[in-house]
GROMACS .gro file of N, CA and C in nm:
model
  381
    1GLN      N    1   1.227  11.601  -0.837
    1GLN     CA    2   1.127  11.705  -0.849
    1GLN      C    3   1.040  11.677  -0.972
    2VAL      N    4   0.910  11.687  -0.955
    2VAL     CA    5   0.817  11.660  -1.064
    2VAL      C    6   0.806  11.782  -1.153
    3GLN      N    7   0.817  11.758  -1.282
    3GLN     CA    8   0.795  11.866  -1.379
    3GLN      C    9   0.700  11.817  -1.487
    4LEU      N   10   0.606  11.902  -1.521
    4LEU     CA   11   0.512  11.876  -1.629
    4LEU      C   12   0.526  11.990  -1.729
    5VAL      N   13   0.554  11.955  -1.854
    5VAL     CA   14   0.575  12.057  -1.956
    5VAL      C   15   0.480  12.032  -2.072
    6GLU      N   16   0.388  12.126  -2.092
    6GLU     CA   17   0.291  12.115  -2.201
    6GLU      C   18   0.347  12.177  -2.329
    7SER      N   19   0.300  12.125  -2.441
    7SER     CA   20   0.335  12.181  -2.571
    7SER      C   21   0.224  12.147  -2.669
    8GLY      N   22   0.228  12.211  -2.785
    8GLY     CA   23   0.133  12.178  -2.890
    8GLY      C   24   0.020  12.277  -2.909
    9GLY      N   25   0.013  12.376  -2.823
    9GLY     CA   26  -0.091  12.477  -2.839
    9GLY      C   27  -0.066  12.564  -2.961
   10GLY      N   28  -0.164  12.646  -2.993
   10GLY     CA   29  -0.148  12.735  -3.106
   10GLY      C   30  -0.281  12.798  -3.144
   11SER      N   31  -0.282  12.860  -3.261
   11SER     CA   32  -0.402  12.925  -3.312
   11SER      C   33  -0.454  12.849  -3.432
   12VAL      N   34  -0.581  12.815  -3.430
   12VAL     CA   35  -0.645  12.744  -3.540
   12VAL      C   36  -0.781  12.803  -3.567
   13GLN      N   37  -0.834  12.772  -3.683
   13GLN     CA   38  -0.970  12.813  -3.714
   13GLN      C   39  -1.068  12.709  -3.662
   14ALA      N   40  -1.190  12.752  -3.644
   14ALA     CA   41  -1.294  12.661  -3.601
   14ALA      C   42  -1.303  12.542  -3.695
   15GLY      N   43  -1.318  12.424  -3.636
   15GLY     CA   44  -1.320  12.301  -3.713
   15GLY      C   45  -1.186  12.234  -3.726
   16GLY      N   46  -1.081  12.305  -3.687
   16GLY     CA   47  -0.946  12.250  -3.696
   16GLY      C   48  -0.912  12.158  -3.582
   17SER      N   49  -0.787  12.112  -3.583
   17SER     CA   50  -0.740  12.016  -3.482
   17SER      C   51  -0.606  12.058  -3.425
   18LEU      N   52  -0.583  12.019  -3.302
   18LEU     CA   53  -0.453  12.035  -3.237
   18LEU      C   54  -0.428  11.913  -3.150
   19ARG      N   55  -0.302  11.883  -3.128
   19ARG     CA   56  -0.265  11.776  -3.037
   19ARG      C   57  -0.171  11.832  -2.931
   20LEU      N   58  -0.217  11.829  -2.809
   20LEU     CA   59  -0.136  11.875  -2.696
   20LEU      C   60  -0.057  11.760  -2.638
   21SER      N   61   0.063  11.791  -2.592
   21SER     CA   62   0.147  11.692  -2.524
   21SER      C   63   0.187  11.745  -2.388
   22CYS      N   64   0.208  11.654  -2.295
   22CYS     CA   65   0.255  11.690  -2.162
   22CYS      C   66   0.365  11.591  -2.125
   23ALA      N   67   0.487  11.640  -2.120
   23ALA     CA   68   0.601  11.555  -2.085
   23ALA      C   69   0.624  11.562  -1.934
   24ALA      N   70   0.623  11.446  -1.871
   24ALA     CA   71   0.639  11.439  -1.726
   24ALA      C   72   0.777  11.386  -1.691
   25SER      N   73   0.841  11.450  -1.596
   25SER     CA   74   0.968  11.401  -1.545
   25SER      C   75   0.964  11.399  -1.393
   26GLY      N   76   1.037  11.306  -1.333
   26GLY     CA   77   1.039  11.295  -1.189
   26GLY      C   78   0.915  11.233  -1.131
   27TYR      N   79   0.834  11.169  -1.218
   27TYR     CA   80   0.706  11.116  -1.171
   27TYR      C   81   0.668  10.995  -1.254
   28THR      N   82   0.625  10.890  -1.191
   28THR     CA   83   0.577  10.771  -1.260
   28THR      C   84   0.429  10.759  -1.234
   29TYR      N   85   0.351  10.771  -1.339
   29TYR     CA   86   0.208  10.786  -1.317
   29TYR      C   87   0.126  10.667  -1.364
   30SER      N   88   0.191  10.554  -1.387
   30SER     CA   89   0.120  10.443  -1.448
   30SER      C   90   0.005  10.393  -1.362
   31SER      N   91   0.009  10.419  -1.232
   31SER     CA   92  -0.096  10.367  -1.146
   31SER      C   93  -0.184  10.478  -1.089
   32ASN      N   94  -0.191  10.589  -1.154
   32ASN     CA   95  -0.267  10.701  -1.101
   32ASN      C   96  -0.338  10.771  -1.217
   33CYS      N   97  -0.400  10.881  -1.187
   33CYS     CA   98  -0.469  10.958  -1.291
   33CYS      C   99  -0.385  11.077  -1.334
   34MET      N  100  -0.401  11.115  -1.457
   34MET     CA  101  -0.351  11.242  -1.508
   34MET      C  102  -0.465  11.309  -1.582
   35GLY      N  103  -0.459  11.441  -1.590
   35GLY     CA  104  -0.571  11.509  -1.652
   35GLY      C  105  -0.530  11.633  -1.730
   36TRP      N  106  -0.622  11.676  -1.813
   36TRP     CA  107  -0.609  11.804  -1.884
   36TRP      C  108  -0.718  11.897  -1.833
   37PHE      N  109  -0.678  12.021  -1.811
   37PHE     CA  110  -0.769  12.123  -1.763
   37PHE      C  111  -0.753  12.246  -1.850
   38ARG      N  112  -0.848  12.336  -1.843
   38ARG     CA  113  -0.835  12.460  -1.917
   38ARG      C  114  -0.895  12.576  -1.839
   39GLN      N  115  -0.843  12.693  -1.869
   39GLN     CA  116  -0.894  12.813  -1.804
   39GLN      C  117  -0.898  12.926  -1.904
   40ALA      N  118  -1.017  12.977  -1.927
   40ALA     CA  119  -1.038  13.091  -2.015
   40ALA      C  120  -1.033  13.218  -1.931
   41PRO      N  121  -1.001  13.331  -1.993
   41PRO     CA  122  -0.996  13.457  -1.917
   41PRO      C  123  -1.126  13.485  -1.844
   42GLY      N  124  -1.114  13.516  -1.717
   42GLY     CA  125  -1.232  13.549  -1.638
   42GLY      C  126  -1.314  13.430  -1.592
   43LYS      N  127  -1.266  13.310  -1.622
   43LYS     CA  128  -1.340  13.190  -1.583
   43LYS      C  129  -1.255  13.102  -1.493
   44GLU      N  130  -1.322  13.012  -1.423
   44GLU     CA  131  -1.251  12.919  -1.337
   44GLU      C  132  -1.188  12.807  -1.420
   45ARG      N  133  -1.084  12.749  -1.364
   45ARG     CA  134  -1.023  12.635  -1.429
   45ARG      C  135  -1.119  12.517  -1.424
   46GLU      N  136  -1.130  12.446  -1.537
   46GLU     CA  137  -1.224  12.335  -1.544
   46GLU      C  138  -1.157  12.212  -1.602
   47GLY      N  139  -1.207  12.096  -1.559
   47GLY     CA  140  -1.155  11.971  -1.609
   47GLY      C  141  -1.204  11.944  -1.751
   48VAL      N  142  -1.114  11.897  -1.834
   48VAL     CA  143  -1.147  11.865  -1.973
   48VAL      C  144  -1.150  11.715  -1.994
   49ALA      N  145  -1.043  11.647  -1.952
   49ALA     CA  146  -1.033  11.503  -1.970
   49ALA      C  147  -0.934  11.447  -1.869
   50ALA      N  148  -0.956  11.322  -1.831
   50ALA     CA  149  -0.866  11.255  -1.738
   50ALA      C  150  -0.852  11.110  -1.780
   51ILE      N  151  -0.737  11.053  -1.747
   51ILE     CA  152  -0.710  10.913  -1.779
   51ILE      C  153  -0.645  10.849  -1.656
   52CYS      N  154  -0.696  10.731  -1.619
   52CYS     CA  155  -0.652  10.669  -1.495
   52CYS      C  156  -0.598  10.528  -1.519
   53THR      N  157  -0.516  10.483  -1.430
   53THR     CA  158  -0.444  10.355  -1.435
   53THR      C  159  -0.365  10.347  -1.564
   54GLY      N  160  -0.369  10.234  -1.631
   54GLY     CA  161  -0.289  10.218  -1.752
   54GLY      C  162  -0.354  10.277  -1.875
   55GLY      N  163  -0.461  10.352  -1.855
   55GLY     CA  164  -0.530  10.411  -1.968
   55GLY      C  165  -0.665  10.347  -1.993
   56GLY      N  166  -0.703  10.255  -1.905
   56GLY     CA  167  -0.831  10.188  -1.926
   56GLY      C  168  -0.951  10.270  -1.888
   57SER      N  169  -0.933  10.373  -1.807
   57SER     CA  170  -1.045  10.456  -1.764
   57SER      C  171  -1.022  10.599  -1.809
   58THR      N  172  -1.116  10.651  -1.885
   58THR     CA  173  -1.106  10.789  -1.932
   58THR      C  174  -1.235  10.862  -1.898
   59TYR      N  175  -1.222  10.990  -1.876
   59TYR     CA  176  -1.335  11.074  -1.837
   59TYR      C  177  -1.325  11.205  -1.915
   60TYR      N  178  -1.441  11.253  -1.959
   60TYR     CA  179  -1.445  11.374  -2.038
   60TYR      C  180  -1.554  11.468  -1.989
   61ALA      N  181  -1.526  11.596  -2.001
   61ALA     CA  182  -1.631  11.694  -1.980
   61ALA      C  183  -1.733  11.681  -2.092
   62ASP      N  184  -1.859  11.707  -2.062
   62ASP     CA  185  -1.964  11.695  -2.164
   62ASP      C  186  -1.936  11.783  -2.284
   63SER      N  187  -1.874  11.895  -2.262
   63SER     CA  188  -1.852  11.991  -2.370
   63SER      C  189  -1.750  11.943  -2.473
   64VAL      N  190  -1.672  11.840  -2.439
   64VAL     CA  191  -1.569  11.795  -2.533
   64VAL      C  192  -1.588  11.649  -2.577
   65LYS      N  193  -1.687  11.583  -2.522
   65LYS     CA  194  -1.710  11.443  -2.558
   65LYS      C  195  -1.732  11.428  -2.707
   66GLY      N  196  -1.665  11.329  -2.765
   66GLY     CA  197  -1.679  11.305  -2.907
   66GLY      C  198  -1.585  11.388  -2.993
   67ARG      N  199  -1.520  11.487  -2.931
   67ARG     CA  200  -1.427  11.573  -3.007
   67ARG      C  201  -1.283  11.560  -2.957
   68PHE      N  202  -1.265  11.541  -2.828
   68PHE     CA  203  -1.132  11.531  -2.768
   68PHE      C  204  -1.104  11.387  -2.726
   69THR      N  205  -0.977  11.349  -2.736
   69THR     CA  206  -0.935  11.216  -2.691
   69THR      C  207  -0.808  11.228  -2.609
   70ILE      N  208  -0.812  11.175  -2.488
   70ILE     CA  209  -0.695  11.174  -2.402
   70ILE      C  210  -0.627  11.040  -2.412
   71SER      N  211  -0.495  11.041  -2.409
   71SER     CA  212  -0.418  10.917  -2.413
   71SER      C  213  -0.286  10.939  -2.341
   72ARG      N  214  -0.219  10.828  -2.315
   72ARG     CA  215  -0.091  10.839  -2.245
   72ARG      C  216   0.006  10.735  -2.299
   73ASP      N  217   0.131  10.769  -2.299
   73ASP     CA  218   0.237  10.676  -2.337
   73ASP      C  219   0.322  10.655  -2.211
   74ASN      N  220   0.299  10.545  -2.143
   74ASN     CA  221   0.367  10.522  -2.016
   74ASN      C  222   0.518  10.509  -2.035
   75ALA      N  223   0.559  10.450  -2.146
   75ALA     CA  224   0.702  10.431  -2.171
   75ALA      C  225   0.772  10.566  -2.188
   76GLU      N  226   0.702  10.661  -2.248
   76GLU     CA  227   0.761  10.792  -2.273
   76GLU      C  228   0.723  10.894  -2.166
   77ASN      N  229   0.641  10.852  -2.069
   77ASN     CA  230   0.596  10.945  -1.964
   77ASN      C  231   0.532  11.070  -2.024
   78THR      N  232   0.447  11.049  -2.122
   78THR     CA  233   0.385  11.162  -2.191
   78THR      C  234   0.234  11.144  -2.197
   79LEU      N  235   0.165  11.253  -2.172
   79LEU     CA  236   0.019  11.259  -2.180
   79LEU      C  237  -0.018  11.340  -2.303
   80TYR      N  238  -0.125  11.297  -2.371
   80TYR     CA  239  -0.168  11.365  -2.493
   80TYR      C  240  -0.314  11.405  -2.483
   81LEU      N  241  -0.349  11.507  -2.560
   81LEU     CA  242  -0.489  11.544  -2.579
   81LEU      C  243  -0.508  11.578  -2.726
   82GLN      N  244  -0.575  11.490  -2.797
   82GLN     CA  245  -0.610  11.516  -2.936
   82GLN      C  246  -0.741  11.592  -2.939
   83MET      N  247  -0.738  11.709  -3.000
   83MET     CA  248  -0.856  11.796  -3.003
   83MET      C  249  -0.899  11.815  -3.148
   84ASN      N  250  -1.017  11.767  -3.180
   84ASN     CA  251  -1.072  11.780  -3.314
   84ASN      C  252  -1.197  11.866  -3.311
   85SER      N  253  -1.239  11.911  -3.429
   85SER     CA  254  -1.361  11.993  -3.441
   85SER      C  255  -1.361  12.106  -3.339
   86LEU      N  256  -1.251  12.177  -3.332
   86LEU     CA  257  -1.237  12.282  -3.231
   86LEU      C  258  -1.336  12.395  -3.256
   87LYS      N  259  -1.381  12.453  -3.144
   87LYS     CA  260  -1.478  12.562  -3.147
   87LYS      C  261  -1.416  12.684  -3.080
   88PRO      N  262  -1.467  12.802  -3.111
   88PRO     CA  263  -1.413  12.922  -3.044
   88PRO      C  264  -1.422  12.913  -2.891
   89GLU      N  265  -1.523  12.846  -2.840
   89GLU     CA  266  -1.537  12.833  -2.694
   89GLU      C  267  -1.434  12.740  -2.633
   90ASP      N  268  -1.354  12.673  -2.715
   90ASP     CA  269  -1.244  12.592  -2.662
   90ASP      C  270  -1.120  12.677  -2.634
   91THR      N  271  -1.125  12.804  -2.671
   91THR     CA  272  -1.012  12.894  -2.649
   91THR      C  273  -0.983  12.906  -2.500
   92ALA      N  274  -0.860  12.876  -2.460
   92ALA     CA  275  -0.822  12.879  -2.318
   92ALA      C  276  -0.675  12.843  -2.306
   93MET      N  277  -0.623  12.861  -2.185
   93MET     CA  278  -0.493  12.805  -2.150
   93MET      C  279  -0.518  12.663  -2.103
   94TYR      N  280  -0.445  12.568  -2.159
   94TYR     CA  281  -0.462  12.428  -2.124
   94TYR      C  282  -0.346  12.381  -2.036
   95TYR      N  283  -0.383  12.311  -1.928
   95TYR     CA  284  -0.286  12.264  -1.831
   95TYR      C  285  -0.297  12.113  -1.815
   96CYS      N  286  -0.183  12.047  -1.796
   96CYS     CA  287  -0.191  11.908  -1.756
   96CYS      C  288  -0.164  11.898  -1.607
   97ALA      N  289  -0.212  11.793  -1.547
   97ALA     CA  290  -0.201  11.774  -1.404
   97ALA      C  291  -0.173  11.627  -1.374
   98ALA      N  292  -0.102  11.603  -1.264
   98ALA     CA  293  -0.065  11.467  -1.226
   98ALA      C  294  -0.075  11.448  -1.076
   99ASP      N  295  -0.077  11.321  -1.037
   99ASP     CA  296  -0.083  11.282  -0.898
   99ASP      C  297  -0.215  11.320  -0.833
  100PHE      N  298  -0.318  11.250  -0.876
  100PHE     CA  299  -0.453  11.271  -0.825
  100PHE      C  300  -0.463  11.227  -0.680
  101TYR      N  301  -0.523  11.308  -0.595
  101TYR     CA  302  -0.537  11.273  -0.454
  101TYR      C  303  -0.682  11.265  -0.409
  102GLY      N  304  -0.772  11.266  -0.504
  102GLY     CA  305  -0.913  11.256  -0.469
  102GLY      C  306  -0.954  11.114  -0.441
  103GLY      N  307  -1.085  11.092  -0.433
  103GLY     CA  308  -1.137  10.961  -0.402
  103GLY      C  309  -1.181  10.888  -0.527
  104SER      N  310  -1.309  10.898  -0.558
  104SER     CA  311  -1.365  10.828  -0.673
  104SER      C  312  -1.315  10.888  -0.803
  105TRP      N  313  -1.254  10.804  -0.889
  105TRP     CA  314  -1.215  10.854  -1.021
  105TRP      C  315  -1.337  10.906  -1.096
  106TYR      N  316  -1.443  10.831  -1.092
  106TYR     CA  317  -1.563  10.866  -1.171
  106TYR      C  318  -1.616  11.003  -1.131
  107ASN      N  319  -1.617  11.029  -1.001
  107ASN     CA  320  -1.676  11.154  -0.952
  107ASN      C  321  -1.578  11.269  -0.946
  108GLU      N  322  -1.448  11.240  -0.934
  108GLU     CA  323  -1.354  11.347  -0.903
  108GLU      C  324  -1.236  11.362  -0.997
  109ALA      N  325  -1.221  11.277  -1.096
  109ALA     CA  326  -1.104  11.285  -1.184
  109ALA      C  327  -1.096  11.417  -1.260
  110LEU      N  328  -1.208  11.484  -1.279
  110LEU     CA  329  -1.210  11.612  -1.349
  110LEU      C  330  -1.215  11.731  -1.254
  111THR      N  331  -1.196  11.706  -1.125
  111THR     CA  332  -1.184  11.816  -1.031
  111THR      C  333  -1.038  11.857  -1.021
  112LEU      N  334  -1.008  11.956  -0.937
  112LEU     CA  335  -0.871  12.009  -0.930
  112LEU      C  336  -0.783  11.936  -0.829
  113LYS      N  337  -0.823  11.814  -0.791
  113LYS     CA  338  -0.751  11.741  -0.687
  113LYS      C  339  -0.627  11.670  -0.742
  114TYR      N  340  -0.533  11.749  -0.786
  114TYR     CA  341  -0.405  11.700  -0.836
  114TYR      C  342  -0.294  11.779  -0.768
  115ASN      N  343  -0.183  11.711  -0.740
  115ASN     CA  344  -0.074  11.778  -0.670
  115ASN      C  345   0.020  11.855  -0.761
  116TYR      N  346   0.031  11.812  -0.886
  116TYR     CA  347   0.129  11.874  -0.975
  116TYR      C  348   0.062  11.930  -1.100
  117TRP      N  349   0.108  12.048  -1.141
  117TRP     CA  350   0.051  12.118  -1.255
  117TRP      C  351   0.162  12.171  -1.345
  118GLY      N  352   0.134  12.171  -1.475
  118GLY     CA  353   0.224  12.233  -1.568
  118GLY      C  354   0.198  12.383  -1.578
  119GLN      N  355   0.275  12.449  -1.665
  119GLN     CA  356   0.264  12.594  -1.680
  119GLN      C  357   0.158  12.634  -1.783
  120GLY      N  358   0.116  12.538  -1.863
  120GLY     CA  359   0.007  12.565  -1.957
  120GLY      C  360   0.055  12.593  -2.098
  121THR      N  361  -0.035  12.569  -2.193
  121THR     CA  362  -0.012  12.601  -2.332
  121THR      C  363  -0.140  12.663  -2.387
  122GLN      N  364  -0.127  12.770  -2.462
  122GLN     CA  365  -0.243  12.849  -2.506
  122GLN      C  366  -0.304  12.787  -2.632
  123VAL      N  367  -0.433  12.774  -2.632
  123VAL     CA  368  -0.509  12.732  -2.750
  123VAL      C  369  -0.607  12.843  -2.785
  124THR      N  370  -0.600  12.889  -2.908
  124THR     CA  371  -0.690  12.994  -2.955
  124THR      C  372  -0.760  12.947  -3.081
  125VAL      N  373  -0.892  12.948  -3.077
  125VAL     CA  374  -0.973  12.903  -3.190
  125VAL      C  375  -1.052  13.022  -3.242
  126SER      N  376  -1.033  13.055  -3.368
  126SER     CA  377  -1.103  13.168  -3.428
  126SER      C  378  -1.219  13.119  -3.513
  127SER      N  379  -1.321  13.203  -3.522
  127SER     CA  380  -1.441  13.164  -3.598
  127SER      C  381  -1.430  13.203  -3.743
   0.00000   0.00000   0.00000
C-alpha cells in the first residue's frame, strides 16, 4: 500500500523559509513524476512544483519560480520542497502526490493527475 507522509510545515513570517518533506513508502518513483500541491481555504488545489524521472525535469508554478526548489532523494524515497522568501499568499495546506498518470510532463505535471496523495502539512506565512 502506498503511503505519502508530509512534514515540515509551520508558521513563519514573510521572507522566511521552510523545507517540506514527503516520505513515500510502498512506491518506487524513480521513473515517474512526483509533485507538490497546495490548497488555500476557499480555493482549488493547485500545482506548485513537480519533478520527473531521476530529477532531471522540474516544473514550477509561475507564482513560486525563483523562490521554491523541488528535489528528491531516490535512495531515501523522499521528496522535498525548499521554500524561500515566503509570502502571505503562500499560506495553504501543502500536499505531495505520486504516480502521475497524465500525458505530457511539460503540460500536465502540475495538474491533479496523480493517483496517490498525502494528508498535507499546513504552511502559514504572516506579514
